[in-house]
Amino acid sequence: MRRPVIAGNWKMYKTQADTRAFFERFLPLVASSTHCDIVVAPPFTALAAAVGAARGSTVTVAAQDGFWEKEGAFTGQVSMGMIVETGCKGVIIGHSERRQFFGETNETVNKKLKAALAAGLRPIVCVGETLAEREMNLTHAVLEKQFEGAFVSLTGDEFSRILLAYEPVWAIGTGRTATAEMAADSHRYLRELAQKRFTSERASALRILYGGSVKPDNIRGLMAQVEIDGALVGGASLDAQSFASIVNF
Ligand code: PGA
């Protein structure tokens, strides 16, 4: 049995004060939720506040991105080591918004992934096709390219420390969720890729999260699929009550 993971990606929302207020409401609602790993990914400026507010709970904090160099003249970047210093345990890498708006490529995803692993962070690596790609029947081809690109020269041991998130771009923030079957098909395909590239043991231990308009009213259907090991939640993770309902699916 793979342990479920419910992760919230706050994107560019919430100040430090908002973050503390969120945890004050959220933690009592998940105090007895021991059935899954709970992760919250606030913006960089609120990481330390989130770590402080989550202390003593089972909730861990992740960053939404990180750079591969340790330090240097890279204005605006934050290194994986700096993220670790805030008390974060994980980092999201290759989110489609970074690929779309900030020039993230499979190569940069691979570099960031290796830096994150070297720093001891648990990476949540995101992959997923656009609507045009799905309509042209390219979903599997795109997933394969992103999978192979992200995991270039990764060892099996390193691979066992990552979480994979399947996020069809057309379902993010649009209110359009992939049907549970559609998501499960992509998850199955990703697991096949993991088996080919690594081993069947590693593939069956891999936790694959679904992301894209996950809400309190569709989480159960998604989690009922054996292939779906959790969720990466954007909009619905901003409200303590709604995120707690998702955690307590
Ligand atoms: P959404 O975002 O839940 O708001 O669609 C998901 C994500 O981008 O991770």
PDB file of N, CA, C and O in Angstrom, residues 1-57:
ATOM      1  N   MET A   1       0.836  -1.206   0.000  1.00  0.00           N
ATOM      2  CA  MET A   1       0.000   0.000   0.000  1.00  0.00           C
ATOM      3  C   MET A   1       0.870   1.255   0.000  1.00  0.00           C
ATOM      4  O   MET A   1       1.766   1.397   0.818  1.00  0.00           O
ATOM      5  N   ARG A   2       0.563   2.138  -0.932  1.00  0.00           N
ATOM      6  CA  ARG A   2       1.295   3.418  -0.951  1.00  0.00           C
ATOM      7  C   ARG A   2       0.557   4.406  -0.054  1.00  0.00           C
ATOM      8  O   ARG A   2      -0.664   4.518  -0.132  1.00  0.00           O
ATOM      9  N   ARG A   3       1.337   5.119   0.765  1.00  0.00           N
ATOM     10  CA  ARG A   3       0.711   6.073   1.681  1.00  0.00           C
ATOM     11  C   ARG A   3       0.277   7.323   0.902  1.00  0.00           C
ATOM     12  O   ARG A   3       1.089   7.919   0.193  1.00  0.00           O
ATOM     13  N   PRO A   4      -0.985   7.732   1.024  1.00  0.00           N
ATOM     14  CA  PRO A   4      -1.441   8.908   0.270  1.00  0.00           C
ATOM     15  C   PRO A   4      -0.729  10.197   0.696  1.00  0.00           C
ATOM     16  O   PRO A   4      -0.267  10.313   1.846  1.00  0.00           O
ATOM     17  N   VAL A   5      -0.646  11.126  -0.235  1.00  0.00           N
ATOM     18  CA  VAL A   5      -0.068  12.446   0.029  1.00  0.00           C
ATOM     19  C   VAL A   5      -1.065  13.496  -0.454  1.00  0.00           C
ATOM     20  O   VAL A   5      -1.502  13.441  -1.603  1.00  0.00           O
ATOM     21  N   ILE A   6      -1.410  14.434   0.400  1.00  0.00           N
ATOM     22  CA  ILE A   6      -2.227  15.556  -0.050  1.00  0.00           C
ATOM     23  C   ILE A   6      -1.375  16.812   0.115  1.00  0.00           C
ATOM     24  O   ILE A   6      -0.952  17.158   1.222  1.00  0.00           O
ATOM     25  N   ALA A   7      -1.092  17.464  -1.007  1.00  0.00           N
ATOM     26  CA  ALA A   7      -0.205  18.634  -0.986  1.00  0.00           C
ATOM     27  C   ALA A   7      -0.949  19.857  -1.507  1.00  0.00           C
ATOM     28  O   ALA A   7      -1.718  19.766  -2.465  1.00  0.00           O
ATOM     29  N   GLY A   8      -0.731  20.983  -0.864  1.00  0.00           N
ATOM     30  CA  GLY A   8      -1.349  22.238  -1.290  1.00  0.00           C
ATOM     31  C   GLY A   8      -0.298  23.156  -1.882  1.00  0.00           C
ATOM     32  O   GLY A   8       0.749  23.378  -1.281  1.00  0.00           O
ATOM     33  N   ASN A   9      -0.579  23.652  -3.073  1.00  0.00           N
ATOM     34  CA  ASN A   9       0.325  24.606  -3.728  1.00  0.00           C
ATOM     35  C   ASN A   9      -0.358  25.969  -3.706  1.00  0.00           C
ATOM     36  O   ASN A   9      -1.327  26.193  -4.423  1.00  0.00           O
ATOM     37  N   TRP A  10       0.164  26.850  -2.885  1.00  0.00           N
ATOM     38  CA  TRP A  10      -0.491  28.149  -2.706  1.00  0.00           C
ATOM     39  C   TRP A  10      -0.186  29.135  -3.826  1.00  0.00           C
ATOM     40  O   TRP A  10      -0.778  30.203  -3.886  1.00  0.00           O
ATOM     41  N   LYS A  11       0.778  28.809  -4.684  1.00  0.00           N
ATOM     42  CA  LYS A  11       1.155  29.735  -5.772  1.00  0.00           C
ATOM     43  C   LYS A  11       1.471  31.110  -5.175  1.00  0.00           C
ATOM     44  O   LYS A  11       1.980  31.174  -4.061  1.00  0.00           O
ATOM     45  N   MET A  12       1.133  32.213  -5.875  1.00  0.00           N
ATOM     46  CA  MET A  12       1.496  33.524  -5.330  1.00  0.00           C
ATOM     47  C   MET A  12       0.353  34.111  -4.509  1.00  0.00           C
ATOM     48  O   MET A  12      -0.216  35.159  -4.841  1.00  0.00           O
ATOM     49  N   TYR A  13       0.005  33.387  -3.463  1.00  0.00           N
ATOM     50  CA  TYR A  13      -1.041  33.824  -2.535  1.00  0.00           C
ATOM     51  C   TYR A  13      -0.530  33.691  -1.108  1.00  0.00           C
ATOM     52  O   TYR A  13       0.218  32.765  -0.814  1.00  0.00           O
ATOM     53  N   LYS A  14      -0.948  34.571  -0.270  1.00  0.00           N
ATOM     54  CA  LYS A  14      -0.768  34.578   1.185  1.00  0.00           C
ATOM     55  C   LYS A  14       0.532  35.243   1.651  1.00  0.00           C
ATOM     56  O   LYS A  14       1.634  34.877   1.259  1.00  0.00           O
ATOM     57  N   THR A  15       0.304  36.204   2.548  1.00  0.00           N
ATOM     58  CA  THR A  15       1.391  36.862   3.262  1.00  0.00           C
ATOM     59  C   THR A  15       1.767  35.984   4.458  1.00  0.00           C
ATOM     60  O   THR A  15       1.146  34.948   4.692  1.00  0.00           O
ATOM     61  N   GLN A  16       2.739  36.452   5.236  1.00  0.00           N
ATOM     62  CA  GLN A  16       3.104  35.710   6.451  1.00  0.00           C
ATOM     63  C   GLN A  16       1.941  35.698   7.443  1.00  0.00           C
ATOM     64  O   GLN A  16       1.659  34.675   8.071  1.00  0.00           O
ATOM     65  N   ALA A  17       1.270  36.833   7.554  1.00  0.00           N
ATOM     66  CA  ALA A  17       0.131  36.902   8.493  1.00  0.00           C
ATOM     67  C   ALA A  17      -0.988  35.958   8.033  1.00  0.00           C
ATOM     68  O   ALA A  17      -1.583  35.241   8.845  1.00  0.00           O
ATOM     69  N   ASP A  18      -1.260  35.943   6.723  1.00  0.00           N
ATOM     70  CA  ASP A  18      -2.286  35.022   6.186  1.00  0.00           C
ATOM     71  C   ASP A  18      -1.900  33.578   6.495  1.00  0.00           C
ATOM     72  O   ASP A  18      -2.761  32.733   6.773  1.00  0.00           O
ATOM     73  N   THR A  19      -0.608  33.302   6.390  1.00  0.00           N
ATOM     74  CA  THR A  19      -0.106  31.942   6.590  1.00  0.00           C
ATOM     75  C   THR A  19      -0.348  31.492   8.026  1.00  0.00           C
ATOM     76  O   THR A  19      -0.840  30.391   8.277  1.00  0.00           O
ATOM     77  N   ARG A  20      -0.011  32.366   8.972  1.00  0.00           N
ATOM     78  CA  ARG A  20      -0.234  32.014  10.386  1.00  0.00           C
ATOM     79  C   ARG A  20      -1.715  31.817  10.671  1.00  0.00           C
ATOM     80  O   ARG A  20      -2.125  30.881  11.357  1.00  0.00           O
ATOM     81  N   ALA A  21      -2.547  32.664  10.072  1.00  0.00           N
ATOM     82  CA  ALA A  21      -4.007  32.552  10.287  1.00  0.00           C
ATOM     83  C   ALA A  21      -4.523  31.232   9.699  1.00  0.00           C
ATOM     84  O   ALA A  21      -5.376  30.561  10.293  1.00  0.00           O
ATOM     85  N   PHE A  22      -3.986  30.854   8.526  1.00  0.00           N
ATOM     86  CA  PHE A  22      -4.398  29.589   7.895  1.00  0.00           C
ATOM     87  C   PHE A  22      -4.112  28.412   8.826  1.00  0.00           C
ATOM     88  O   PHE A  22      -4.973  27.572   9.082  1.00  0.00           O
ATOM     89  N   PHE A  23      -2.868  28.349   9.340  1.00  0.00           N
ATOM     90  CA  PHE A  23      -2.491  27.198  10.164  1.00  0.00           C
ATOM     91  C   PHE A  23      -3.289  27.140  11.464  1.00  0.00           C
ATOM     92  O   PHE A  23      -3.597  26.059  11.961  1.00  0.00           O
ATOM     93  N   GLU A  24      -3.613  28.296  12.000  1.00  0.00           N
ATOM     94  CA  GLU A  24      -4.398  28.317  13.227  1.00  0.00           C
ATOM     95  C   GLU A  24      -5.749  27.620  13.008  1.00  0.00           C
ATOM     96  O   GLU A  24      -6.245  26.908  13.872  1.00  0.00           O
ATOM     97  N   ARG A  25      -6.342  27.830  11.843  1.00  0.00           N
ATOM     98  CA  ARG A  25      -7.635  27.196  11.543  1.00  0.00           C
ATOM     99  C   ARG A  25      -7.461  25.764  11.055  1.00  0.00           C
ATOM    100  O   ARG A  25      -8.258  24.893  11.336  1.00  0.00           O
ATOM    101  N   PHE A  26      -6.398  25.544  10.272  1.00  0.00           N
ATOM    102  CA  PHE A  26      -6.220  24.260   9.591  1.00  0.00           C
ATOM    103  C   PHE A  26      -5.785  23.133  10.532  1.00  0.00           C
ATOM    104  O   PHE A  26      -6.328  22.022  10.483  1.00  0.00           O
ATOM    105  N   LEU A  27      -4.814  23.397  11.397  1.00  0.00           N
ATOM    106  CA  LEU A  27      -4.226  22.313  12.204  1.00  0.00           C
ATOM    107  C   LEU A  27      -5.241  21.563  13.060  1.00  0.00           C
ATOM    108  O   LEU A  27      -5.222  20.330  13.085  1.00  0.00           O
ATOM    109  N   PRO A  28      -6.170  22.260  13.748  1.00  0.00           N
ATOM    110  CA  PRO A  28      -7.146  21.495  14.535  1.00  0.00           C
ATOM    111  C   PRO A  28      -8.001  20.577  13.656  1.00  0.00           C
ATOM    112  O   PRO A  28      -8.415  19.504  14.096  1.00  0.00           O
ATOM    113  N   LEU A  29      -8.226  20.973  12.399  1.00  0.00           N
ATOM    114  CA  LEU A  29      -9.087  20.181  11.503  1.00  0.00           C
ATOM    115  C   LEU A  29      -8.401  18.912  11.002  1.00  0.00           C
ATOM    116  O   LEU A  29      -9.058  17.997  10.527  1.00  0.00           O
ATOM    117  N   VAL A  30      -7.066  18.887  11.079  1.00  0.00           N
ATOM    118  CA  VAL A  30      -6.342  17.696  10.598  1.00  0.00           C
ATOM    119  C   VAL A  30      -5.536  17.034  11.713  1.00  0.00           C
ATOM    120  O   VAL A  30      -4.673  16.192  11.458  1.00  0.00           O
ATOM    121  N   ALA A  31      -5.833  17.417  12.955  1.00  0.00           N
ATOM    122  CA  ALA A  31      -5.048  16.920  14.096  1.00  0.00           C
ATOM    123  C   ALA A  31      -5.067  15.397  14.179  1.00  0.00           C
ATOM    124  O   ALA A  31      -4.105  14.785  14.622  1.00  0.00           O
ATOM    125  N   SER A  32      -6.171  14.772  13.751  1.00  0.00           N
ATOM    126  CA  SER A  32      -6.219  13.310  13.856  1.00  0.00           C
ATOM    127  C   SER A  32      -6.140  12.645  12.479  1.00  0.00           C
ATOM    128  O   SER A  32      -6.488  11.484  12.313  1.00  0.00           O
ATOM    129  N   SER A  33      -5.680  13.377  11.482  1.00  0.00           N
ATOM    130  CA  SER A  33      -5.590  12.837  10.116  1.00  0.00           C
ATOM    131  C   SER A  33      -4.243  12.155   9.907  1.00  0.00           C
ATOM    132  O   SER A  33      -3.308  12.757   9.402  1.00  0.00           O
ATOM    133  N   THR A  34      -4.184  10.884  10.330  1.00  0.00           N
ATOM    134  CA  THR A  34      -2.897  10.189  10.260  1.00  0.00           C
ATOM    135  C   THR A  34      -2.811   9.282   9.032  1.00  0.00           C
ATOM    136  O   THR A  34      -1.833   8.573   8.849  1.00  0.00           O
ATOM    137  N   HIS A  35      -3.870   9.310   8.180  1.00  0.00           N
ATOM    138  CA  HIS A  35      -3.929   8.380   7.044  1.00  0.00           C
ATOM    139  C   HIS A  35      -3.098   8.840   5.845  1.00  0.00           C
ATOM    140  O   HIS A  35      -2.972   8.132   4.876  1.00  0.00           O
ATOM    141  N   CYS A  36      -2.593  10.081   5.887  1.00  0.00           N
ATOM    142  CA  CYS A  36      -1.838  10.555   4.721  1.00  0.00           C
ATOM    143  C   CYS A  36      -0.763  11.562   5.139  1.00  0.00           C
ATOM    144  O   CYS A  36      -0.800  12.100   6.241  1.00  0.00           O
ATOM    145  N   ASP A  37       0.176  11.794   4.222  1.00  0.00           N
ATOM    146  CA  ASP A  37       1.148  12.865   4.404  1.00  0.00           C
ATOM    147  C   ASP A  37       0.480  14.167   3.975  1.00  0.00           C
ATOM    148  O   ASP A  37      -0.209  14.194   2.953  1.00  0.00           O
ATOM    149  N   ILE A  38       0.706  15.216   4.743  1.00  0.00           N
ATOM    150  CA  ILE A  38       0.110  16.516   4.418  1.00  0.00           C
ATOM    151  C   ILE A  38       1.242  17.515   4.167  1.00  0.00           C
ATOM    152  O   ILE A  38       2.142  17.668   4.998  1.00  0.00           O
ATOM    153  N   VAL A  39       1.187  18.165   3.018  1.00  0.00           N
ATOM    154  CA  VAL A  39       2.242  19.108   2.627  1.00  0.00           C
ATOM    155  C   VAL A  39       1.602  20.436   2.242  1.00  0.00           C
ATOM    156  O   VAL A  39       0.555  20.450   1.586  1.00  0.00           O
ATOM    157  N   VAL A  40       2.215  21.541   2.646  1.00  0.00           N
ATOM    158  CA  VAL A  40       1.753  22.865   2.221  1.00  0.00           C
ATOM    159  C   VAL A  40       2.933  23.596   1.593  1.00  0.00           C
ATOM    160  O   VAL A  40       4.032  23.616   2.148  1.00  0.00           O
ATOM    161  N   ALA A  41       2.710  24.186   0.408  1.00  0.00           N
ATOM    162  CA  ALA A  41       3.773  24.905  -0.286  1.00  0.00           C
ATOM    163  C   ALA A  41       3.421  26.387  -0.450  1.00  0.00           C
ATOM    164  O   ALA A  41       2.741  26.774  -1.397  1.00  0.00           O
ATOM    165  N   PRO A  42       3.862  27.226   0.490  1.00  0.00           N
ATOM    166  CA  PRO A  42       3.604  28.666   0.419  1.00  0.00           C
ATOM    167  C   PRO A  42       4.669  29.354  -0.438  1.00  0.00           C
ATOM    168  O   PRO A  42       5.662  28.729  -0.811  1.00  0.00           O
ATOM    169  N   PRO A  43       4.482  30.648  -0.723  1.00  0.00           N
ATOM    170  CA  PRO A  43       5.541  31.390  -1.415  1.00  0.00           C
ATOM    171  C   PRO A  43       6.799  31.485  -0.530  1.00  0.00           C
ATOM    172  O   PRO A  43       6.708  31.322   0.685  1.00  0.00           O
ATOM    173  N   PHE A  44       7.944  31.770  -1.142  1.00  0.00           N
ATOM    174  CA  PHE A  44       9.221  31.830  -0.399  1.00  0.00           C
ATOM    175  C   PHE A  44       9.130  32.687   0.858  1.00  0.00           C
ATOM    176  O   PHE A  44       9.628  32.304   1.913  1.00  0.00           O
ATOM    177  N   THR A  45       8.488  33.863   0.739  1.00  0.00           N
ATOM    178  CA  THR A  45       8.476  34.814   1.854  1.00  0.00           C
ATOM    179  C   THR A  45       7.715  34.292   3.071  1.00  0.00           C
ATOM    180  O   THR A  45       7.883  34.818   4.162  1.00  0.00           O
ATOM    181  N   ALA A  46       6.853  33.283   2.856  1.00  0.00           N
ATOM    182  CA  ALA A  46       6.064  32.767   3.976  1.00  0.00           C
ATOM    183  C   ALA A  46       6.539  31.391   4.434  1.00  0.00           C
ATOM    184  O   ALA A  46       5.915  30.776   5.296  1.00  0.00           O
ATOM    185  N   LEU A  47       7.663  30.905   3.885  1.00  0.00           N
ATOM    186  CA  LEU A  47       8.117  29.552   4.246  1.00  0.00           C
ATOM    187  C   LEU A  47       8.418  29.444   5.736  1.00  0.00           C
ATOM    188  O   LEU A  47       7.953  28.529   6.414  1.00  0.00           O
ATOM    189  N   ALA A  48       9.209  30.379   6.243  1.00  0.00           N
ATOM    190  CA  ALA A  48       9.617  30.290   7.648  1.00  0.00           C
ATOM    191  C   ALA A  48       8.396  30.421   8.561  1.00  0.00           C
ATOM    192  O   ALA A  48       8.279  29.703   9.560  1.00  0.00           O
ATOM    193  N   ALA A  49       7.472  31.305   8.197  1.00  0.00           N
ATOM    194  CA  ALA A  49       6.251  31.469   9.002  1.00  0.00           C
ATOM    195  C   ALA A  49       5.457  30.162   9.006  1.00  0.00           C
ATOM    196  O   ALA A  49       4.924  29.747  10.041  1.00  0.00           O
ATOM    197  N   ALA A  50       5.394  29.492   7.846  1.00  0.00           N
ATOM    198  CA  ALA A  50       4.649  28.228   7.752  1.00  0.00           C
ATOM    199  C   ALA A  50       5.324  27.150   8.588  1.00  0.00           C
ATOM    200  O   ALA A  50       4.662  26.406   9.313  1.00  0.00           O
ATOM    201  N   VAL A  51       6.647  27.060   8.495  1.00  0.00           N
ATOM    202  CA  VAL A  51       7.376  26.051   9.271  1.00  0.00           C
ATOM    203  C   VAL A  51       7.133  26.290  10.766  1.00  0.00           C
ATOM    204  O   VAL A  51       6.841  25.355  11.519  1.00  0.00           O
ATOM    205  N   GLY A  52       7.188  27.533  11.176  1.00  0.00           N
ATOM    206  CA  GLY A  52       6.960  27.880  12.583  1.00  0.00           C
ATOM    207  C   GLY A  52       5.546  27.500  13.010  1.00  0.00           C
ATOM    208  O   GLY A  52       5.332  26.888  14.057  1.00  0.00           O
ATOM    209  N   ALA A  53       4.580  27.836  12.168  1.00  0.00           N
ATOM    210  CA  ALA A  53       3.175  27.592  12.516  1.00  0.00           C
ATOM    211  C   ALA A  53       2.842  26.098  12.515  1.00  0.00           C
ATOM    212  O   ALA A  53       1.952  25.665  13.235  1.00  0.00           O
ATOM    213  N   ALA A  54       3.551  25.320  11.686  1.00  0.00           N
ATOM    214  CA  ALA A  54       3.244  23.879  11.574  1.00  0.00           C
ATOM    215  C   ALA A  54       4.012  23.043  12.596  1.00  0.00           C
ATOM    216  O   ALA A  54       3.789  21.838  12.706  1.00  0.00           O
ATOM    217  N   ARG A  55       4.919  23.679  13.322  1.00  0.00           N
ATOM    218  CA  ARG A  55       5.752  22.935  14.281  1.00  0.00           C
ATOM    219  C   ARG A  55       4.873  22.150  15.264  1.00  0.00           C
ATOM    220  O   ARG A  55       3.866  22.654  15.732  1.00  0.00           O
ATOM    221  N   GLY A  56       5.272  20.906  15.527  1.00  0.00           N
ATOM    222  CA  GLY A  56       4.504  20.092  16.478  1.00  0.00           C
ATOM    223  C   GLY A  56       3.362  19.350  15.802  1.00  0.00           C
ATOM    224  O   GLY A  56       2.708  18.524  16.422  1.00  0.00           O
ATOM    225  N   SER A  57       3.110  19.639  14.503  1.00  0.00           N
ATOM    226  CA  SER A  57       2.062  18.913  13.771  1.00  0.00           C
ATOM    227  C   SER A  57       2.735  17.961  12.789  1.00  0.00           C
ATOM    228  O   SER A  57       3.960  17.929  12.684  1.00  0.00           O
TER     229      SER A  57
END
